[in-house]
Amino acid sequence: MKKYFLTLSVLFATLPLLAQAPYTCVTKGAVLEYATYNEEDKVESYSRQVIQDVTDLGGGNYDFRISNSTISEPGEKGEGDNAFVALGEVREGAAKIAISGVDGSIDVSASDPGITMLPNKLAVGYQLPIGDVRVSMEGFAVVATITDNEVIDREEVTVPAGKFKCYVVKQVTEMTMMGVSAVTTTKTWYSRGVGVVKSETTMGNRLVSRNELVTFKK
Amino acid sequence: MKKLIALLFMFTLCMAPAEAQILKSLGEKALKSATEGAKNAVGKQITKRAEKKAESAVNDALNKAFGEVKEDTLEAAAAQNMSALGKALGEATAAYGNAVSGAMSAGAANVTLRDFSEQNAARKEHNKTLKFDNWD
């Protein structure tokens, strides 16, 4: 079950990377390591993404592979644990991910495929698509509704990996599981050529988790 | 779910001193509560078919776990200081969880994603009013 949630959380972190260039890293061999902080703002885990292959198909379309794994500390040698590979396709419209290294596969579908994409031109106030998103994995499916999805700010943000110019996207998600509804708000800082630099998820006024880029090598 | 756990907990507490009839009655209540719980948990988000599947799965699982609530089984379990029924309760709880998550998943798989094209068209129009620069 832990592996399931880990994979799901990495998947959601990976989704924005399916964005059209340049708000993602499309450099073969690039390494992005993230720290995940818990509610007490203590490091809970580290994860690593390695851009293994990128094929530029032209017109803002790419095929690529992202190796994902958990690591015990930044810079750790080896493949890490719970490794899996996300095979990404970015086309006008549909985005689909197939995961290897875990049992079964992950499928993502959305009422508006644009939800999983980020345009290459942003401005504060830009409204990204809203709608339902279904994630199916290992025979289990969940449906969430993105009720708000907007660029709310832009700023130069400093994280352990350095200083980055970012646009800040606020996304509000509603999900019902086991009869209990939860509304989460996630703010994500995106930088050109990098992708996600930082993200914060809150429920009400409570910070649930925070991710920061701790290593960026390309 | 809380109601089910409370009932199961009550059930467990009562097992040692209770007579078979009390156990049977509580078992039936737990079964009913589990079925209702499954239906409530999946709510309106799934199709009737998935809901029935959940109810049926819970019924089957709990009937099996409680050994069809036979008097002799319950008496024997009470005599064995709860071990048999304790195990059955664990299995029932797990079965309940599996049934609900399975039904919910089936429901999510069957849900038709809603059409947000009107709202998103308005959002696109709004974006046309924005000024883009080369800040980054």
Short mmCIF file of C-alpha atoms in Angstrom, two decimals:
data_model
loop_
_atom_site.label_atom_id
_atom_site.label_comp_id
_atom_site.label_asym_id
_atom_site.label_seq_id
_atom_site.Cartn_x
_atom_site.Cartn_y
_atom_site.Cartn_z
CA MET A 1 0.00 0.00 0.00
CA LYS A 2 2.89 2.32 0.83
CA LYS A 3 4.37 1.66 -2.58
CA TYR A 4 1.00 2.49 -4.11
CA PHE A 5 0.80 5.89 -2.42
CA LEU A 6 4.44 6.62 -3.16
CA THR A 7 3.96 5.83 -6.81
CA LEU A 8 0.76 7.85 -6.94
CA SER A 9 2.41 10.88 -5.35
CA VAL A 10 5.34 10.68 -7.75
CA LEU A 11 2.89 10.31 -10.59
CA PHE A 12 1.10 13.51 -9.64
CA ALA A 13 4.44 15.26 -9.33
CA THR A 14 5.32 13.92 -12.76
CA LEU A 15 2.11 14.96 -14.46
CA PRO A 16 3.09 18.59 -14.88
CA LEU A 17 6.33 17.40 -16.47
CA LEU A 18 4.22 16.25 -19.33
CA ALA A 19 3.83 19.89 -20.10
CA GLN A 20 4.93 21.19 -23.42
CA ALA A 21 8.42 22.62 -23.36
CA PRO A 22 9.85 24.71 -22.00
CA TYR A 23 8.36 24.46 -18.48
CA THR A 24 9.86 21.01 -18.11
CA CYS A 25 13.27 19.47 -18.35
CA VAL A 26 13.87 17.95 -21.76
CA THR A 27 17.60 17.42 -21.36
CA LYS A 28 18.75 13.83 -21.61
CA GLY A 29 20.66 12.77 -18.50
CA ALA A 30 19.37 15.62 -16.32
CA VAL A 31 18.92 14.70 -12.65
CA LEU A 32 16.30 16.27 -10.42
CA GLU A 33 16.20 15.37 -6.74
CA TYR A 34 13.39 16.45 -4.46
CA ALA A 35 12.93 16.60 -0.71
CA THR A 36 9.46 15.97 0.66
CA TYR A 37 8.69 17.65 3.98
CA ASN A 38 5.89 16.56 6.31
CA GLU A 39 3.41 18.61 8.31
CA GLU A 40 6.10 19.34 10.93
CA ASP A 41 8.28 20.66 8.11
CA LYS A 42 10.77 17.81 8.58
CA VAL A 43 12.21 15.89 5.63
CA GLU A 44 10.12 12.80 5.18
CA SER A 45 11.75 11.39 2.06
CA TYR A 46 13.86 12.14 -0.97
CA SER A 47 13.10 11.21 -4.54
CA ARG A 48 15.05 11.35 -7.77
CA GLN A 49 14.00 11.80 -11.36
CA VAL A 50 16.40 11.15 -14.21
CA ILE A 51 15.54 12.25 -17.72
CA GLN A 52 16.76 9.22 -19.59
CA ASP A 53 15.66 9.94 -23.09
CA VAL A 54 13.95 12.73 -24.96
CA THR A 55 12.81 12.67 -28.55
CA ASP A 56 11.84 16.03 -29.97
CA LEU A 57 9.14 15.34 -32.53
CA GLY A 58 8.82 19.00 -33.45
CA GLY A 59 5.90 21.31 -32.90
CA GLY A 60 6.26 21.12 -29.13
CA ASN A 61 5.73 17.39 -29.11
CA TYR A 62 8.05 15.08 -27.18
CA ASP A 63 8.50 11.48 -26.25
CA PHE A 64 10.55 10.91 -23.14
CA ARG A 65 11.31 8.62 -20.24
CA ILE A 66 11.63 9.65 -16.61
CA SER A 67 13.23 7.26 -14.17
CA ASN A 68 11.70 7.76 -10.71
CA SER A 69 12.99 6.38 -7.44
CA THR A 70 13.18 7.08 -3.73
CA ILE A 71 16.63 7.73 -2.28
CA SER A 72 17.85 7.99 1.29
CA GLU A 73 19.76 11.22 0.69
CA PRO A 74 20.56 13.58 -2.19
CA GLY A 75 23.42 12.39 -4.36
CA GLU A 76 23.06 8.78 -3.25
CA LYS A 77 24.63 6.37 -5.70
CA GLY A 78 22.66 3.59 -7.27
CA GLU A 79 19.15 3.38 -8.59
CA GLY A 80 17.32 3.95 -5.32
CA ASP A 81 14.24 2.09 -4.17
CA ASN A 82 10.80 1.61 -5.64
CA ALA A 83 12.18 2.52 -9.03
CA PHE A 84 9.85 2.83 -11.95
CA VAL A 85 9.94 4.49 -15.32
CA ALA A 86 7.33 6.89 -16.59
CA LEU A 87 6.90 6.79 -20.32
CA GLY A 88 5.51 10.10 -21.36
CA GLU A 89 3.78 11.19 -24.50
CA VAL A 90 2.94 14.81 -25.09
CA ARG A 91 0.67 15.46 -28.00
CA GLU A 92 -1.83 18.17 -28.71
CA GLY A 93 -4.56 16.98 -26.47
CA ALA A 94 -3.97 13.62 -24.94
CA ALA A 95 -1.38 12.65 -22.39
CA LYS A 96 -0.94 9.09 -21.32
CA ILE A 97 1.53 7.49 -18.95
CA ALA A 98 2.51 3.84 -18.77
CA ILE A 99 4.57 2.79 -15.80
CA SER A 100 7.03 -0.06 -15.73
CA GLY A 101 8.71 -1.45 -12.64
CA VAL A 102 5.45 -1.81 -10.74
CA ASP A 103 2.68 -4.31 -11.16
CA GLY A 104 0.26 -3.27 -13.83
CA SER A 105 0.25 0.17 -15.34
CA ILE A 106 -1.07 3.65 -14.76
CA ASP A 107 -3.55 5.33 -17.00
CA VAL A 108 -4.56 8.93 -16.75
CA SER A 109 -7.57 10.37 -18.47
CA ALA A 110 -9.14 13.80 -18.09
CA SER A 111 -12.31 15.54 -19.18
CA ASP A 112 -9.97 18.10 -20.71
CA PRO A 113 -6.56 16.72 -21.68
CA GLY A 114 -5.13 20.20 -21.23
CA ILE A 115 -5.27 19.70 -17.45
CA THR A 116 -2.09 17.66 -17.60
CA MET A 117 -0.28 20.16 -19.79
CA LEU A 118 1.29 23.52 -19.26
CA PRO A 119 1.55 26.02 -22.12
CA ASN A 120 4.94 27.44 -22.96
CA LYS A 121 3.73 31.00 -22.50
CA LEU A 122 2.38 32.01 -19.12
CA ALA A 123 1.22 35.19 -17.44
CA VAL A 124 -0.12 35.96 -13.99
CA GLY A 125 -3.88 35.44 -14.14
CA TYR A 126 -3.62 32.72 -16.81
CA GLN A 127 -6.45 30.23 -16.32
CA LEU A 128 -5.55 26.61 -17.00
CA PRO A 129 -8.28 24.05 -17.73
CA ILE A 130 -10.42 22.56 -14.98
CA GLY A 131 -12.33 19.28 -14.92
CA ASP A 132 -12.31 15.64 -13.84
CA VAL A 133 -9.18 13.50 -13.84
CA ARG A 134 -9.20 9.73 -13.46
CA VAL A 135 -6.07 7.82 -12.46
CA SER A 136 -6.17 4.04 -12.78
CA MET A 137 -3.39 1.97 -11.28
CA GLU A 138 -2.94 -1.64 -10.28
CA GLY A 139 -6.66 -2.29 -10.71
CA PHE A 140 -7.57 0.69 -8.55
CA ALA A 141 -9.09 3.89 -9.90
CA VAL A 142 -9.72 7.30 -8.39
CA VAL A 143 -11.46 10.33 -9.83
CA ALA A 144 -10.59 13.84 -8.71
CA THR A 145 -12.04 17.15 -9.83
CA ILE A 146 -9.78 20.10 -10.49
CA THR A 147 -11.98 23.05 -9.56
CA ASP A 148 -9.39 25.80 -9.89
CA ASN A 149 -6.20 25.92 -11.92
CA GLU A 150 -4.59 29.31 -12.35
CA VAL A 151 -1.28 31.12 -12.49
CA ILE A 152 -1.42 33.31 -9.40
CA ASP A 153 2.04 34.81 -9.22
CA ARG A 154 5.57 34.82 -10.54
CA GLU A 155 8.67 35.15 -8.44
CA GLU A 156 12.30 34.27 -8.08
CA VAL A 157 12.37 31.46 -5.56
CA THR A 158 15.36 30.04 -3.70
CA VAL A 159 15.48 26.33 -2.91
CA PRO A 160 18.45 24.08 -2.00
CA ALA A 161 19.13 23.49 -5.71
CA GLY A 162 19.49 27.22 -6.36
CA LYS A 163 17.54 30.30 -7.39
CA PHE A 164 14.92 30.00 -10.12
CA LYS A 165 12.50 32.32 -11.85
CA CYS A 166 9.12 30.68 -11.53
CA TYR A 167 5.47 31.03 -12.34
CA VAL A 168 3.23 29.89 -9.48
CA VAL A 169 0.22 27.73 -10.34
CA LYS A 170 -2.54 27.23 -7.80
CA GLN A 171 -4.60 24.08 -8.26
CA VAL A 172 -7.62 23.16 -6.11
CA THR A 173 -8.60 19.49 -6.14
CA GLU A 174 -11.66 17.77 -4.72
CA MET A 175 -11.58 14.04 -4.12
CA THR A 176 -13.91 11.62 -2.36
CA MET A 177 -12.50 8.42 -0.91
CA MET A 178 -14.26 5.98 1.39
CA GLY A 179 -17.17 8.40 1.71
CA VAL A 180 -14.93 11.22 2.91
CA SER A 181 -14.41 14.30 0.76
CA ALA A 182 -11.18 16.23 0.82
CA VAL A 183 -10.28 19.52 -0.80
CA THR A 184 -6.60 20.21 -1.27
CA THR A 185 -4.88 23.28 -2.63
CA THR A 186 -1.51 22.86 -4.28
CA LYS A 187 0.77 25.71 -5.23
CA THR A 188 3.50 24.70 -7.66
CA TRP A 189 6.47 26.78 -8.78
CA TYR A 190 7.50 26.02 -12.40
CA SER A 191 10.71 27.15 -14.04
CA ARG A 192 11.62 27.05 -17.71
CA GLY A 193 13.84 24.15 -18.65
CA VAL A 194 13.48 22.65 -15.19
CA GLY A 195 9.86 21.92 -14.38
CA VAL A 196 8.73 21.74 -10.77
CA VAL A 197 11.00 23.67 -8.41
CA LYS A 198 8.75 23.70 -5.38
CA SER A 199 5.23 22.70 -4.37
CA GLU A 200 3.08 23.09 -1.29
CA THR A 201 -0.16 21.26 -0.56
CA THR A 202 -2.62 22.46 2.06
CA MET A 203 -5.97 21.25 3.41
CA GLY A 204 -7.76 24.29 4.77
CA ASN A 205 -5.04 26.27 6.51
CA ARG A 206 -2.99 23.16 7.32
CA LEU A 207 0.15 22.44 5.36
CA VAL A 208 0.02 18.78 4.35
CA SER A 209 3.26 18.45 2.46
CA ARG A 210 5.95 20.46 0.74
CA ASN A 211 8.43 19.48 -1.96
CA GLU A 212 11.57 21.31 -2.94
CA LEU A 213 14.15 20.72 -5.61
CA VAL A 214 17.40 19.96 -3.81
CA THR A 215 19.53 18.92 -6.80
CA PHE A 216 19.40 19.92 -10.43
CA LYS A 217 22.13 18.66 -12.75
CA LYS A 218 22.08 18.64 -16.50
CA MET B 1 -16.97 2.58 8.75
CA LYS B 2 -16.76 3.95 12.31
CA LYS B 3 -20.14 2.44 13.05
CA LEU B 4 -18.97 -0.93 11.78
CA ILE B 5 -15.78 -0.81 13.82
CA ALA B 6 -17.74 0.20 16.91
CA LEU B 7 -20.09 -2.70 16.37
CA LEU B 8 -17.26 -5.11 15.77
CA PHE B 9 -15.50 -3.83 18.86
CA MET B 10 -18.68 -4.28 20.89
CA PHE B 11 -18.99 -7.70 19.35
CA THR B 12 -15.48 -8.62 20.43
CA LEU B 13 -16.03 -7.32 23.94
CA CYS B 14 -19.17 -9.32 24.29
CA MET B 15 -17.83 -12.57 22.96
CA ALA B 16 -16.33 -14.09 26.07
CA PRO B 17 -19.24 -13.68 28.43
CA ALA B 18 -22.05 -13.62 25.91
CA GLU B 19 -24.31 -16.41 25.03
CA ALA B 20 -24.54 -17.67 21.48
CA GLN B 21 -27.78 -15.81 20.79
CA ILE B 22 -26.26 -12.45 21.68
CA LEU B 23 -23.30 -13.18 19.48
CA LYS B 24 -25.58 -14.11 16.64
CA SER B 25 -27.60 -10.97 17.02
CA LEU B 26 -24.51 -8.77 17.11
CA GLY B 27 -23.06 -10.61 14.14
CA GLU B 28 -26.18 -9.94 12.14
CA LYS B 29 -26.05 -6.29 13.12
CA ALA B 30 -22.42 -6.08 12.08
CA LEU B 31 -23.27 -7.67 8.76
CA LYS B 32 -26.10 -5.23 8.18
CA SER B 33 -23.96 -2.30 9.22
CA ALA B 34 -21.15 -3.40 6.94
CA THR B 35 -23.50 -3.66 4.00
CA GLU B 36 -25.00 -0.25 4.72
CA GLY B 37 -21.53 1.14 5.29
CA ALA B 38 -20.37 -0.09 1.93
CA LYS B 39 -23.36 1.46 0.24
CA ASN B 40 -22.84 4.77 2.04
CA ALA B 41 -19.14 4.78 1.37
CA VAL B 42 -19.51 4.41 -2.34
CA GLY B 43 -22.45 6.78 -2.28
CA LYS B 44 -23.85 8.19 -5.44
CA GLN B 45 -20.59 8.23 -7.24
CA ILE B 46 -20.89 4.77 -8.63
CA THR B 47 -23.38 2.96 -10.74
CA LYS B 48 -26.11 0.77 -9.31
CA ARG B 49 -24.27 -2.22 -10.64
CA ALA B 50 -21.13 -1.37 -8.69
CA GLU B 51 -23.21 -0.72 -5.58
CA LYS B 52 -24.85 -4.12 -5.83
CA LYS B 53 -21.48 -5.68 -6.40
CA ALA B 54 -20.21 -4.05 -3.21
CA GLU B 55 -23.21 -5.18 -1.22
CA SER B 56 -22.92 -8.69 -2.54
CA ALA B 57 -19.18 -8.82 -1.87
CA VAL B 58 -19.64 -7.65 1.69
CA ASN B 59 -22.45 -10.11 2.31
CA ASP B 60 -20.46 -13.01 0.91
CA ALA B 61 -17.32 -12.07 2.80
CA LEU B 62 -19.05 -11.57 6.11
CA ASN B 63 -21.20 -14.66 5.79
CA LYS B 64 -18.08 -16.64 5.15
CA ALA B 65 -16.18 -14.95 7.95
CA PHE B 66 -18.95 -15.51 10.47
CA GLY B 67 -19.40 -19.09 9.39
CA GLU B 68 -22.97 -18.26 8.42
CA VAL B 69 -23.53 -17.40 12.07
CA LYS B 70 -24.31 -20.92 13.12
CA GLU B 71 -25.13 -21.44 16.74
CA ASP B 72 -22.65 -24.25 17.20
CA THR B 73 -19.85 -22.24 15.61
CA LEU B 74 -20.50 -19.33 17.92
CA GLU B 75 -20.74 -21.50 20.98
CA ALA B 76 -17.55 -23.26 20.06
CA ALA B 77 -15.82 -19.96 19.47
CA ALA B 78 -16.97 -18.60 22.80
CA ALA B 79 -15.73 -21.74 24.46
CA GLN B 80 -12.37 -21.35 22.76
CA ASN B 81 -11.99 -17.94 24.32
CA MET B 82 -12.78 -15.92 21.22
CA SER B 83 -9.97 -17.14 19.01
CA ALA B 84 -12.09 -18.41 16.12
CA LEU B 85 -14.43 -15.44 16.10
CA GLY B 86 -11.55 -13.06 16.68
CA LYS B 87 -9.99 -14.34 13.48
CA ALA B 88 -13.34 -14.16 11.72
CA LEU B 89 -13.74 -10.54 12.79
CA GLY B 90 -10.33 -9.69 11.38
CA GLU B 91 -11.20 -11.36 8.11
CA ALA B 92 -14.57 -9.65 8.02
CA THR B 93 -13.04 -6.24 8.58
CA ALA B 94 -10.45 -6.84 5.87
CA ALA B 95 -13.11 -8.18 3.52
CA TYR B 96 -15.21 -5.11 4.18
CA GLY B 97 -12.32 -2.82 3.37
CA ASN B 98 -11.54 -4.72 0.20
CA ALA B 99 -15.16 -4.77 -0.87
CA VAL B 100 -15.60 -1.04 -0.35
CA SER B 101 -12.34 -0.05 -2.05
CA GLY B 102 -13.04 -2.49 -4.87
CA ALA B 103 -16.53 -1.15 -5.37
CA MET B 104 -15.34 2.43 -5.13
CA SER B 105 -12.65 1.69 -7.66
CA ALA B 106 -15.17 0.01 -9.93
CA GLY B 107 -17.32 3.09 -9.52
CA ALA B 108 -14.45 5.42 -10.38
CA ALA B 109 -13.65 3.30 -13.41
CA ASN B 110 -17.26 3.63 -14.54
CA VAL B 111 -17.71 7.31 -13.83
CA THR B 112 -18.21 9.37 -16.95
CA LEU B 113 -15.89 12.33 -16.78
CA ARG B 114 -17.97 15.47 -16.89
CA ASP B 115 -17.86 17.98 -19.68
CA PHE B 116 -16.15 21.20 -18.67
CA SER B 117 -15.81 22.55 -22.21
CA GLU B 118 -18.03 25.57 -21.56
CA GLN B 119 -16.08 26.66 -18.49
CA ASN B 120 -12.78 26.01 -20.19
CA ALA B 121 -13.82 27.97 -23.28
CA ALA B 122 -14.53 30.95 -21.01
CA ARG B 123 -11.14 30.50 -19.38
CA LYS B 124 -9.47 30.52 -22.78
CA GLU B 125 -11.28 33.73 -23.67
CA HIS B 126 -10.09 35.27 -20.42
CA ASN B 127 -6.50 34.34 -21.29
CA LYS B 128 -6.73 36.34 -24.50
CA THR B 129 -7.05 39.51 -22.41
CA LEU B 130 -3.70 38.90 -20.67
CA LYS B 131 -0.41 40.48 -21.59
CA PHE B 132 2.52 38.14 -22.05
CA ASP B 133 6.11 39.23 -21.69
CA ASN B 134 9.53 37.62 -21.61
CA TRP B 135 10.01 37.91 -17.87
CA ASP B 136 11.74 34.55 -17.60
#
